[in-house]
Tab-separated table of C-alpha atoms in Angstrom:
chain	number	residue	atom	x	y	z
A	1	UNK	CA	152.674	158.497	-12.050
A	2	UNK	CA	155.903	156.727	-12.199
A	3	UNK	CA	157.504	155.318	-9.305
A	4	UNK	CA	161.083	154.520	-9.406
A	5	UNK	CA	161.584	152.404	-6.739
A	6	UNK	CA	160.138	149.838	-9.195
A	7	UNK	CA	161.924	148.141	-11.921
A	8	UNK	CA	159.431	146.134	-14.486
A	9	UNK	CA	162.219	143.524	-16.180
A	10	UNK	CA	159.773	141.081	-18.013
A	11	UNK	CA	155.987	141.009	-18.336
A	12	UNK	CA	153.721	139.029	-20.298
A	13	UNK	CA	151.371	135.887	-20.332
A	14	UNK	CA	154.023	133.717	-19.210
A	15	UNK	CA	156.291	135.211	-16.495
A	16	UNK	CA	156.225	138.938	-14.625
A	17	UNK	CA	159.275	139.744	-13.645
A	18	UNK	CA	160.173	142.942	-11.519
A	19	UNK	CA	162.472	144.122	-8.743
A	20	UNK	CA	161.600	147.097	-5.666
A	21	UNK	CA	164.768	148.418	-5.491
A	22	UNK	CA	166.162	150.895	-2.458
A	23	UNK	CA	165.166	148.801	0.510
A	24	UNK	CA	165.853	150.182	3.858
A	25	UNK	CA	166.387	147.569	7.155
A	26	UNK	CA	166.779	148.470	10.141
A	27	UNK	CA	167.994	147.044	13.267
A	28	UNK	CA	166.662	145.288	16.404
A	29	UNK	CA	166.150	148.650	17.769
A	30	UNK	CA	164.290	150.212	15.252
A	31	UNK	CA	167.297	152.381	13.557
A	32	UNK	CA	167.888	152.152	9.868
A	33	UNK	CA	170.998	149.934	9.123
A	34	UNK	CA	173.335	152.443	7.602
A	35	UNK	CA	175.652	150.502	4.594
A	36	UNK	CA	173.811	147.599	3.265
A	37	UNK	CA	172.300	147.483	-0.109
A	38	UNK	CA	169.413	145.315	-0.996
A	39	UNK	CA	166.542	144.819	-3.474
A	40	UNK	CA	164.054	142.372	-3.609
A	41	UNK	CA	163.442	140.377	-6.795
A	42	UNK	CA	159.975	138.777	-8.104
A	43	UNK	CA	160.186	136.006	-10.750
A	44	UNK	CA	156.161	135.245	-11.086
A	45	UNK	CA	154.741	132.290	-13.172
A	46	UNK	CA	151.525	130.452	-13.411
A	47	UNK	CA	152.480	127.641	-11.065
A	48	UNK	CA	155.178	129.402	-8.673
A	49	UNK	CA	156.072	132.806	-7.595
A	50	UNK	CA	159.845	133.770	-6.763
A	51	UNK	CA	160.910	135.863	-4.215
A	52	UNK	CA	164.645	136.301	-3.754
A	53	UNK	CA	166.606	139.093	-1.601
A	54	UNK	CA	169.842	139.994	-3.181
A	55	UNK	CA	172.209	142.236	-0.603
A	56	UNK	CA	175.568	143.056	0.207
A	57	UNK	CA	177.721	145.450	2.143
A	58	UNK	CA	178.459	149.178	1.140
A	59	UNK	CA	180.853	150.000	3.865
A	60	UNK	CA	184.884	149.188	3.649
A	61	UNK	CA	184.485	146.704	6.647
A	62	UNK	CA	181.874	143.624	7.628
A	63	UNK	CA	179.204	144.438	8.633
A	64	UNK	CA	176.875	142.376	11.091
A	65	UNK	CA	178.574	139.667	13.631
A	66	UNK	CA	177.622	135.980	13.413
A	67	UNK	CA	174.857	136.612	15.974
A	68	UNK	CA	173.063	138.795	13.361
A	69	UNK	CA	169.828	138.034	11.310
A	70	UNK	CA	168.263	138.915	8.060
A	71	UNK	CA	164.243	138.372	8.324
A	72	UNK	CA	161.728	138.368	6.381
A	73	UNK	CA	158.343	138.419	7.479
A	74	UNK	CA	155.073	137.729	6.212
A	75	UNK	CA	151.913	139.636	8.445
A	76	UNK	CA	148.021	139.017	8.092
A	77	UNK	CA	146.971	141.351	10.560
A	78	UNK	CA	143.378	141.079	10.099
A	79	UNK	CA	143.151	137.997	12.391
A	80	UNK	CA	140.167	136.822	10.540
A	81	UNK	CA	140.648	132.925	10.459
A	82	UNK	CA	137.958	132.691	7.271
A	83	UNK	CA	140.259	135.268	4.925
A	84	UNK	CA	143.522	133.047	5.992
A	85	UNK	CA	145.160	130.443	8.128
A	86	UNK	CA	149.011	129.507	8.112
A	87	UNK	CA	150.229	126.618	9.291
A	88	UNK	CA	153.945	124.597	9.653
A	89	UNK	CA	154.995	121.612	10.528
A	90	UNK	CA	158.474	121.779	9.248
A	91	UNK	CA	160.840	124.545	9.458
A	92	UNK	CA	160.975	124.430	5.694
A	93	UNK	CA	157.587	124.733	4.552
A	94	UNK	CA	154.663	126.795	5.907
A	95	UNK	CA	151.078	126.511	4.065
A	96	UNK	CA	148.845	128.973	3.995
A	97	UNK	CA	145.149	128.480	3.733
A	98	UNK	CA	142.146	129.724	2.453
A	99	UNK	CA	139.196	128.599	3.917
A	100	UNK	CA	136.680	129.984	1.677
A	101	UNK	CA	138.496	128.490	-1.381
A	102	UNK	CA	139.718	125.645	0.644
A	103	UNK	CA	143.038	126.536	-1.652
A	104	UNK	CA	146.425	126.650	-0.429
A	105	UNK	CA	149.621	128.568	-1.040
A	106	UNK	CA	152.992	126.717	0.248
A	107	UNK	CA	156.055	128.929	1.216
A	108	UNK	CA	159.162	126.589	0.643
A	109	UNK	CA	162.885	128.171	1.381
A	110	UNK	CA	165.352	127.286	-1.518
A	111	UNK	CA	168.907	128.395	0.438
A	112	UNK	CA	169.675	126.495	2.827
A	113	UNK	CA	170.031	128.019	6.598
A	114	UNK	CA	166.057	129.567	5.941
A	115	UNK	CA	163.614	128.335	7.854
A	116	UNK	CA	160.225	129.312	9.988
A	117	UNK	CA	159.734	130.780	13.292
A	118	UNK	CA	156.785	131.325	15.300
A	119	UNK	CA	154.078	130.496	12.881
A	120	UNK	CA	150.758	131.634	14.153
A	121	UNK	CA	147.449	131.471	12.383
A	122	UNK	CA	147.841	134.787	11.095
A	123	UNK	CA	151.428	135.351	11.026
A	124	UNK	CA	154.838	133.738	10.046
A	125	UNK	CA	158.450	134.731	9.822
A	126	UNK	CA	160.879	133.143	7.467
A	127	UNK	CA	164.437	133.491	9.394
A	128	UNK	CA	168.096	133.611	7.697
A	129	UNK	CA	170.375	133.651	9.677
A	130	UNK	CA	173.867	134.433	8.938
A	131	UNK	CA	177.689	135.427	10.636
A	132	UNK	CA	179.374	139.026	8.927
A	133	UNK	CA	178.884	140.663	5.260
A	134	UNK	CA	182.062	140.906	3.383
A	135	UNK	CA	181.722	143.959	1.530
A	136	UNK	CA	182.725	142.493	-1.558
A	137	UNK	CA	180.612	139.414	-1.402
A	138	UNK	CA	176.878	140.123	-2.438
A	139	UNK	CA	174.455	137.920	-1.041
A	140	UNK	CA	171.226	136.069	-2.138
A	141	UNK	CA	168.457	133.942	-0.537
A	142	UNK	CA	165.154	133.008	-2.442
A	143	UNK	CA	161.833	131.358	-1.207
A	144	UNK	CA	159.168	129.719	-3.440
A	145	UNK	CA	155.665	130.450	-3.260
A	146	UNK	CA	153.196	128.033	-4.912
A	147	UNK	CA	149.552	127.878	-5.260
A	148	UNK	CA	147.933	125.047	-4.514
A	149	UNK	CA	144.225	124.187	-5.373
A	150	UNK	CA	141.721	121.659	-3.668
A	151	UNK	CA	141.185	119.205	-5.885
A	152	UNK	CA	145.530	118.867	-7.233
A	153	UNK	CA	147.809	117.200	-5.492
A	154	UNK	CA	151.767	117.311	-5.426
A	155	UNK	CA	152.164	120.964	-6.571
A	156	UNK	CA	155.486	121.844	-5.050
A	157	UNK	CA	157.028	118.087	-6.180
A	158	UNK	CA	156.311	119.363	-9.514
A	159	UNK	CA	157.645	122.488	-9.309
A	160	UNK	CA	160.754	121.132	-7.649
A	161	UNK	CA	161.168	118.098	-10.183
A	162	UNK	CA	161.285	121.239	-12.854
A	163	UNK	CA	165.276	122.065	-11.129
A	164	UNK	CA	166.085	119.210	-12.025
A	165	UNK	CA	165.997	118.229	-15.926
A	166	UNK	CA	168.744	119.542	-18.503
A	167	UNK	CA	167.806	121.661	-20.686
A	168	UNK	CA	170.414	123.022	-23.967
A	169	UNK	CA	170.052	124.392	-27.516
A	170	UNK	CA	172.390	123.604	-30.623
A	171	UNK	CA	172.566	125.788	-33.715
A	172	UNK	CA	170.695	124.387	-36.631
A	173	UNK	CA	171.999	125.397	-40.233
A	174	UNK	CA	174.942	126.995	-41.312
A	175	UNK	CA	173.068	131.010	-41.274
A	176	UNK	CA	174.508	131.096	-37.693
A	177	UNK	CA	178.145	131.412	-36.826
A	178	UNK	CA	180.631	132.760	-34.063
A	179	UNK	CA	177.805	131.759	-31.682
A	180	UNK	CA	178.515	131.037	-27.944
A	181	UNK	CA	175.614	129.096	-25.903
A	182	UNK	CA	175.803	128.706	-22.290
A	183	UNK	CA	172.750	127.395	-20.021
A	184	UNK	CA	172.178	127.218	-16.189
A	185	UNK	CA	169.502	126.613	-14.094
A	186	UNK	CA	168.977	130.081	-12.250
A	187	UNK	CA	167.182	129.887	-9.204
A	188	UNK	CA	166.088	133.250	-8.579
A	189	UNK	CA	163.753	132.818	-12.172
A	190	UNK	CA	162.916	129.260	-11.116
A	191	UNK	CA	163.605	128.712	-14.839
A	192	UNK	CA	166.571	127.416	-17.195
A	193	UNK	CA	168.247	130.372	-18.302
A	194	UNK	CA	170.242	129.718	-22.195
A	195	UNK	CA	172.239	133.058	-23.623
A	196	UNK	CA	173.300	133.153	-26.782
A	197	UNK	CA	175.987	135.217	-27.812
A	198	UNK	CA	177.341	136.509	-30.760
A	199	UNK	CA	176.753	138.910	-34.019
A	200	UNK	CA	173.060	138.954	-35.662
A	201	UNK	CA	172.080	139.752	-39.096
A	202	UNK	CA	168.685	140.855	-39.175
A	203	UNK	CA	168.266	139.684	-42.533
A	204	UNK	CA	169.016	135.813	-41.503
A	205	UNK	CA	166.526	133.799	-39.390
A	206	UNK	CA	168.118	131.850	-36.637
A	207	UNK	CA	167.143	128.526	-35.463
A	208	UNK	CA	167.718	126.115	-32.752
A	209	UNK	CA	167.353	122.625	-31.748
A	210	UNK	CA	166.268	122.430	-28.045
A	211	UNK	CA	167.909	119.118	-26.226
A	212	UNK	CA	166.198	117.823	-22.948
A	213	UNK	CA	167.442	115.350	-20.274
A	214	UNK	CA	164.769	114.080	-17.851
A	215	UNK	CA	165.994	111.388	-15.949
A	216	UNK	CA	162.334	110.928	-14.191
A	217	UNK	CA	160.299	108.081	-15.159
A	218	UNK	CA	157.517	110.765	-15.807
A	219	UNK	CA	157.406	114.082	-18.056
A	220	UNK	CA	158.188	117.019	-16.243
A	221	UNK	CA	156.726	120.680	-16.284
A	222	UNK	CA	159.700	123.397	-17.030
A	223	UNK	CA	160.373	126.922	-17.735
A	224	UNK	CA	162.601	128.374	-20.276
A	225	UNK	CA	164.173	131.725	-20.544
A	226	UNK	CA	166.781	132.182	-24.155
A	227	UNK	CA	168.329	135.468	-23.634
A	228	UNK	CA	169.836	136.151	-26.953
A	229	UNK	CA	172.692	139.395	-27.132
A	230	UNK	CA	175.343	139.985	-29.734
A	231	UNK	CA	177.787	140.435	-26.772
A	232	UNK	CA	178.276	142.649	-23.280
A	233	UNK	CA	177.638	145.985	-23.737
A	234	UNK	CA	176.767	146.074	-27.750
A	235	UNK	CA	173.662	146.729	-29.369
A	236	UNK	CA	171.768	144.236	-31.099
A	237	UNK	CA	170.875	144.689	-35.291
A	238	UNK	CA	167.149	143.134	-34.551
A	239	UNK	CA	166.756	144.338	-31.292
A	240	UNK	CA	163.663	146.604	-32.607
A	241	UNK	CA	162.075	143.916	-34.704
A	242	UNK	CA	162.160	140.065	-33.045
A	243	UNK	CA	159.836	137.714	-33.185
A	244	UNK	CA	159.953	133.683	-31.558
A	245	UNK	CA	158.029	130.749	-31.916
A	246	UNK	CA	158.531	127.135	-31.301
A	247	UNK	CA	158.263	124.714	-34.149
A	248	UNK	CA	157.790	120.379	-34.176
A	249	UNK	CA	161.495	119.548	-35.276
A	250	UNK	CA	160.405	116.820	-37.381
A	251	UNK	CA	157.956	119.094	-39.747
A	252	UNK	CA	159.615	122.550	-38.497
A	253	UNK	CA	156.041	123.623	-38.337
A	254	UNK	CA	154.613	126.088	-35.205
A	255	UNK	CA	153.494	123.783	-32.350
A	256	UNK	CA	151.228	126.532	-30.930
A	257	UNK	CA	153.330	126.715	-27.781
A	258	UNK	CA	153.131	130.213	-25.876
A	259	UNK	CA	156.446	132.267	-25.811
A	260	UNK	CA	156.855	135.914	-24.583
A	261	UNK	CA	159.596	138.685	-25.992
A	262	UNK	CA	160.671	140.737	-23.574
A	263	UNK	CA	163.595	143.132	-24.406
A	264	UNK	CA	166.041	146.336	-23.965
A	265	UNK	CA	167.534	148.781	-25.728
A	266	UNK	CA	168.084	151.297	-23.199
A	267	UNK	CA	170.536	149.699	-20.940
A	268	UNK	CA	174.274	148.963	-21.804
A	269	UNK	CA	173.606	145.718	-23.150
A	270	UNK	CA	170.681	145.229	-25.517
A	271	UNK	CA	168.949	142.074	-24.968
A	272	UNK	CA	165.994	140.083	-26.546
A	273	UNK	CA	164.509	137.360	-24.103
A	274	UNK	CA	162.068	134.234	-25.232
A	275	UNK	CA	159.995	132.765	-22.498
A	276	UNK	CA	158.354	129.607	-22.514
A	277	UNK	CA	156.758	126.888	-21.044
A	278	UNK	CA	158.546	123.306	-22.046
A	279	UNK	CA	157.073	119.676	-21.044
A	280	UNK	CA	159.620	117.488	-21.065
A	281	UNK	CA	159.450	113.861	-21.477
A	282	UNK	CA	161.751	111.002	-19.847
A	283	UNK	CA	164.776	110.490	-21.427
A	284	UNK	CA	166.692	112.269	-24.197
A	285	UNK	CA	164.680	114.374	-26.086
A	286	UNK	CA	165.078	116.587	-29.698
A	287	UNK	CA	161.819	117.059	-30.925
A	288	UNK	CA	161.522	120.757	-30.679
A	289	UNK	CA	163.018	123.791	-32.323
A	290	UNK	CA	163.333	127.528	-31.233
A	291	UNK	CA	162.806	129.717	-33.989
A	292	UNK	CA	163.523	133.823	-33.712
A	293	UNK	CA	162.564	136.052	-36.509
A	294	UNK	CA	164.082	139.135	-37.749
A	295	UNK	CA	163.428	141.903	-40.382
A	296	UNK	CA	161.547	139.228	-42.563
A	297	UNK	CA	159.110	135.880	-43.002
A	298	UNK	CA	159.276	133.811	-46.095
A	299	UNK	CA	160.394	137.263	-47.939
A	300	UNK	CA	157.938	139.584	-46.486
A	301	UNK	CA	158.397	142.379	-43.621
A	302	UNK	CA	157.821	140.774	-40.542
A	303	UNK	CA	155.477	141.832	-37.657
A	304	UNK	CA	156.938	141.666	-33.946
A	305	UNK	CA	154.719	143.503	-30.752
A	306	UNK	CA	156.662	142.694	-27.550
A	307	UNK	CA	157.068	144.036	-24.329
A	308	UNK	CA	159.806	146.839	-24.069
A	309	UNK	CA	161.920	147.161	-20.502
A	310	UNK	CA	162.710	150.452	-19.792
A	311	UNK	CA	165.261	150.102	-17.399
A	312	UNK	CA	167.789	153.053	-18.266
A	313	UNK	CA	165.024	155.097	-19.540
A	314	UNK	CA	162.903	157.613	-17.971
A	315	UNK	CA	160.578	155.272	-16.128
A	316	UNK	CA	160.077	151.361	-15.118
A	317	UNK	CA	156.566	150.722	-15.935
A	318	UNK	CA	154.881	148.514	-19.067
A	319	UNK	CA	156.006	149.614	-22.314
A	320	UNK	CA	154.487	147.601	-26.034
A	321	UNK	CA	156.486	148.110	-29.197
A	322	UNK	CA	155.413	147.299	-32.589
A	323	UNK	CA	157.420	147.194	-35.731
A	324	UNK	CA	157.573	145.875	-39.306
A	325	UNK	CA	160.686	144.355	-39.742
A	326	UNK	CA	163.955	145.090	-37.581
A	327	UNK	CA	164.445	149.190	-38.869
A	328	UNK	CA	163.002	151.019	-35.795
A	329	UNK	CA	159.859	151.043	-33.829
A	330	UNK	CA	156.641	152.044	-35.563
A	331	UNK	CA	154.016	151.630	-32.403
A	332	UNK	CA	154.401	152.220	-29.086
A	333	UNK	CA	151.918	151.579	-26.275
A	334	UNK	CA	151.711	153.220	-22.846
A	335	UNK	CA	148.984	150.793	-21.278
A	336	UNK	CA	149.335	152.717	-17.656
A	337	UNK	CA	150.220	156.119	-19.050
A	338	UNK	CA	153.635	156.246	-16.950
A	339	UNK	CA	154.913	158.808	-19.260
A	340	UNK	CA	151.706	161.068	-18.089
A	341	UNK	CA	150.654	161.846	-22.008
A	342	UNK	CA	148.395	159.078	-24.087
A	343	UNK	CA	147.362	155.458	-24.441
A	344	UNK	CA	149.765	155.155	-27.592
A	345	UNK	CA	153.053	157.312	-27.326
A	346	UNK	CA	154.821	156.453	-30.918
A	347	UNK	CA	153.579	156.580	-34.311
A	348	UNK	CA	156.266	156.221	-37.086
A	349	UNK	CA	156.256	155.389	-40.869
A	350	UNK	CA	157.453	152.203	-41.561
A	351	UNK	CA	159.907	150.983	-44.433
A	352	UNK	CA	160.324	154.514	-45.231
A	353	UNK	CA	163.984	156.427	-45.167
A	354	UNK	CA	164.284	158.111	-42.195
A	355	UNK	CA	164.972	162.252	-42.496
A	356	UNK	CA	168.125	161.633	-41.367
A	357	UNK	CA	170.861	162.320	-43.591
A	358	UNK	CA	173.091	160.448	-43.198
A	359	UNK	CA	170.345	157.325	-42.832
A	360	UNK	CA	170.041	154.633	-45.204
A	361	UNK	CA	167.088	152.912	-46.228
A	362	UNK	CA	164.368	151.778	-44.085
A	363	UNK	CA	165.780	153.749	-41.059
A	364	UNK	CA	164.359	154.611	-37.902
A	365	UNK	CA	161.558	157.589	-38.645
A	366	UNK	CA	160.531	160.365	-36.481
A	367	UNK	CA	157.586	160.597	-34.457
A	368	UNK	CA	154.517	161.986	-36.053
A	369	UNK	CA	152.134	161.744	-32.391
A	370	UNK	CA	150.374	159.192	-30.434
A	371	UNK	CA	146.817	158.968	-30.118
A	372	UNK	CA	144.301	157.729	-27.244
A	373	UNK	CA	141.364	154.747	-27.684
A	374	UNK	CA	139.581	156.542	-24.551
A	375	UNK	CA	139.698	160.198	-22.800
A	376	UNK	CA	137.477	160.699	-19.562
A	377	UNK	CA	137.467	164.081	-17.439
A	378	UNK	CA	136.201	165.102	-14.590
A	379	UNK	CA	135.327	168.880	-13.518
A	380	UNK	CA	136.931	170.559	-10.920
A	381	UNK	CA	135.213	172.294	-8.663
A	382	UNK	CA	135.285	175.994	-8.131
A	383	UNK	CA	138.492	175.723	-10.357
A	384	UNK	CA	139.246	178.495	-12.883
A	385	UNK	CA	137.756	177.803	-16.675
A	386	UNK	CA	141.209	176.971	-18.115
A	387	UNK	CA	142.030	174.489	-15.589
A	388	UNK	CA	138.375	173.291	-14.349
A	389	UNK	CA	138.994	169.656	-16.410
A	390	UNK	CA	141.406	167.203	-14.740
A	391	UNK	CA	141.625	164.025	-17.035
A	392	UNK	CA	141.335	160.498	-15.283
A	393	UNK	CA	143.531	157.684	-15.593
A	394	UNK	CA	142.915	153.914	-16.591
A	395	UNK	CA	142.762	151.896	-12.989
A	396	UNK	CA	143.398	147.792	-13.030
A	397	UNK	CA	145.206	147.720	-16.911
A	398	UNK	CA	145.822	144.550	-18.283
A	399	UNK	CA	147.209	143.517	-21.327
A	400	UNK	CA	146.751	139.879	-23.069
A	401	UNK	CA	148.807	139.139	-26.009
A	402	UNK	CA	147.317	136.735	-28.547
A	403	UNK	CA	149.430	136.828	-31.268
A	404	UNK	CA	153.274	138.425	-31.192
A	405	UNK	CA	154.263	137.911	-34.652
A	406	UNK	CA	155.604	137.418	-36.674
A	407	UNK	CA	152.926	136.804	-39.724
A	408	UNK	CA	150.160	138.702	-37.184
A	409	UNK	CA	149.901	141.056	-34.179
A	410	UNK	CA	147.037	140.518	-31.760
A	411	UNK	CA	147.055	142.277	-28.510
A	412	UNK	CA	144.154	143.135	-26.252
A	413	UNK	CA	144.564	145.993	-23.895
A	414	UNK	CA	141.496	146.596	-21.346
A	415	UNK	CA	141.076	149.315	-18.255
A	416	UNK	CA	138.820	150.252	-15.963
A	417	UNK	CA	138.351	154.396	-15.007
A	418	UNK	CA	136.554	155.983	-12.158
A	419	UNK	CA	136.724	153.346	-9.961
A	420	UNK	CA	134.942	150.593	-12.501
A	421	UNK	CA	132.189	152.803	-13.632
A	422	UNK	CA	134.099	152.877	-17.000
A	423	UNK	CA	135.397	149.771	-18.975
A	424	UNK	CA	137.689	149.875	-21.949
A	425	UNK	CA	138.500	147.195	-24.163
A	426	UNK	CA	140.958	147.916	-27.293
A	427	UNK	CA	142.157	145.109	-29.910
């Protein structure tokens, strides 16, 4: 069932990225803190997990004197000193061990004025401490968390060194004009974030040369976020059918790099984002391209399958969409049911004119049903004939996307039902 306390932003084989929205504090006596606002934001990659608190003030007047604290605590209550030890010997890193794996996750504030307190085997408490709220000035503190196995060394110096490297994009070709780039190094992705703005033709490819700056006498580790919007709160042509890839600048050929498109149509501002890995060499660097594709490859319909945000929609939960080319979605895929009805939600015809009248060609087509790979019930006991079946749910989805487009779509969907006794795998 859906939950709405949960927003689902990005997800995919490189980053999961989600907020818990409607947090309630409360006080040193136990009350609920009437007025203040606050959700907490996950940013989660392979190498480092981001946790940042965004809050601010809903009353007319400041709230909280300079004696007040915002804390966030971390609890292992079991005790048991083989499931977890934490340890600190700084107020700005605590490490948390695990015997059995003899692997490590370190917890490393990024604002300053956060720092540890009473750090016990089994329990720690990362303290901010602050004077009043302005209401009109929302607030934001992150902390790192980054796994750490026996036999590497230096995890959270690489992680770190990944701040600090430049990363831009410049147009390439003449297809692309009235296009405004920007790029910044947000903190609560842990990742360089690039938008693009401006109009988009989904008959025209677009292309980019990514520029580096490593001033490090080694190559660095980064992530990479391209938001690409035709402007605040307008819609974006290929926003059903988009595609990425990154290609070797000097051969523009694919350099088998992993990048995930995540997007939204449903909010005020349609958005397509490409996420991605980069390694980045010392010095000056222009030997890779971004690449998005639109309605078509080398003449042909293209293929897209990306993950679908559904912030503004009816739920917040992992949405797939499929299309060929950039006229409307043609498959849709509910992996965790959060719409309560099948596995696959949306079939449409593609490159068909939609029944629309006043559509043109290759519009956006009605829905003609979904369809399910699996269906499992159970009977209900002593339960009257018409309602004696209750269906069961897939437990533990997950989804691994081989292939995104935009010459093939490969996704692999698997779930587990009645507590494991049931495994589905569907290609």
């Amino acid at each position: 069932p859906a939950w709405h306390g949960l927003r689902l932003i990005e997800g995919g084989n490189q980053l999961q990225h989600f907020k818990l929205i409607h947090l309630v504090f409360t006080d040193d006596k136990g009350e609920n803190l009437k007025g203040l606002h606050a959700t907490l934001e996950f940013a989660c990659w392979s190498d480092v997990a981001v946790c940042t608190l965004h809050y601010e003030s809903m009353t007319e007047h400041d709230m909280m004197n300079r004696h007040s604290e915002i804390r966030i605590g971390m609890d292992f209550i079991s005790g048991a000193s083989d499931t977890c030890e934490l340890k600190s010997n700084s107020p700005q890193l605590m490490k948390i061990r695990y015997p059995k794996t003899k692997s490590r996750v370190l917890i490393k504030p990024v604002d300053q004025g956060m720092g540890f307190e009473d750090v016990q085997p089994n329990r720690g408490s990362l303290v901010y401490s602050r004077g009043s709220l302005p209401a009109d000035e929302p607030q934001s503190v992150s902390f790192l968390m980054i796994p750490e196995e026996p036999e590497s060394k230096g995890a959270l110096e690489k992680v770190l060194s990944g701040r600090d490297v430049e990363v831009g994009l410049e147009v390439i070709g003449t297809e692309v004009s009235d296009i405004r780039i920007s790029s910044r190094f947000d903190p609560s992705l842990w990742a360089h974030r690039i938008t693009i703005e401006g109009p988009n033709d989904p008959w025209e490819n677009e292309a980019y040369q990514i520029v580096t700056a490593n001033r490090a006498e080694e190559a660095v580790d980064t992530h990479l976020l391209v938001e690409r919007i035709a402007g605040r709160n307008q819609g974006f042509a290929s926003i059903t059918g988009t595609s990425a890839y990154l290609a070797s600048s000097g051969t523009g050929e694919p350099n088998g790099t992993p990048i995930q498109i995540s997007k939204n149509w449903h909010d005020s501002t349609d958005w397509v984002h490409a996420v991605t890995r980069l390694h980045v060499p010392p010095g000056i660097v222009r030997d890779t391209s971004l690449h998005f594709v639109f309605a078509q490859w080398e003449g042909i319909p293209a293929v897209s399958h990306a993950q679908l945000c559904l912030i503004a929609y009816l739920v917040n939960q992992q949405w797939d969409q499929v299309a060929l080319g950039s006229f409307g979605e043609n498959i849709t895929y509910d992996p965790n049911f959060c719409l309560g009805r099948s596995f696959i939600d949306d079939i449409r015809p593609m490159l068909v004119t939609s029944m629309n009248p006043a559509s043109k060609r290759w519009g956006w087509t009605v829905n003609v049903g979904g369809c399910d790979f699996l269906v499992t019930e159970t009977k209900k006991e002593g339960a009257a004939e018409a309602n004696s079946k209750q269906r069961n749910l897939p437990q533990s989805s997950r989804t691994h996307y081989r292939r995104i487009g935009p010459v093939l779509s490969e996704v692999e969907y698997r779930s587990d039902y009645l507590d494991g006794k049931i495994h589905q795998a569907a290609t």
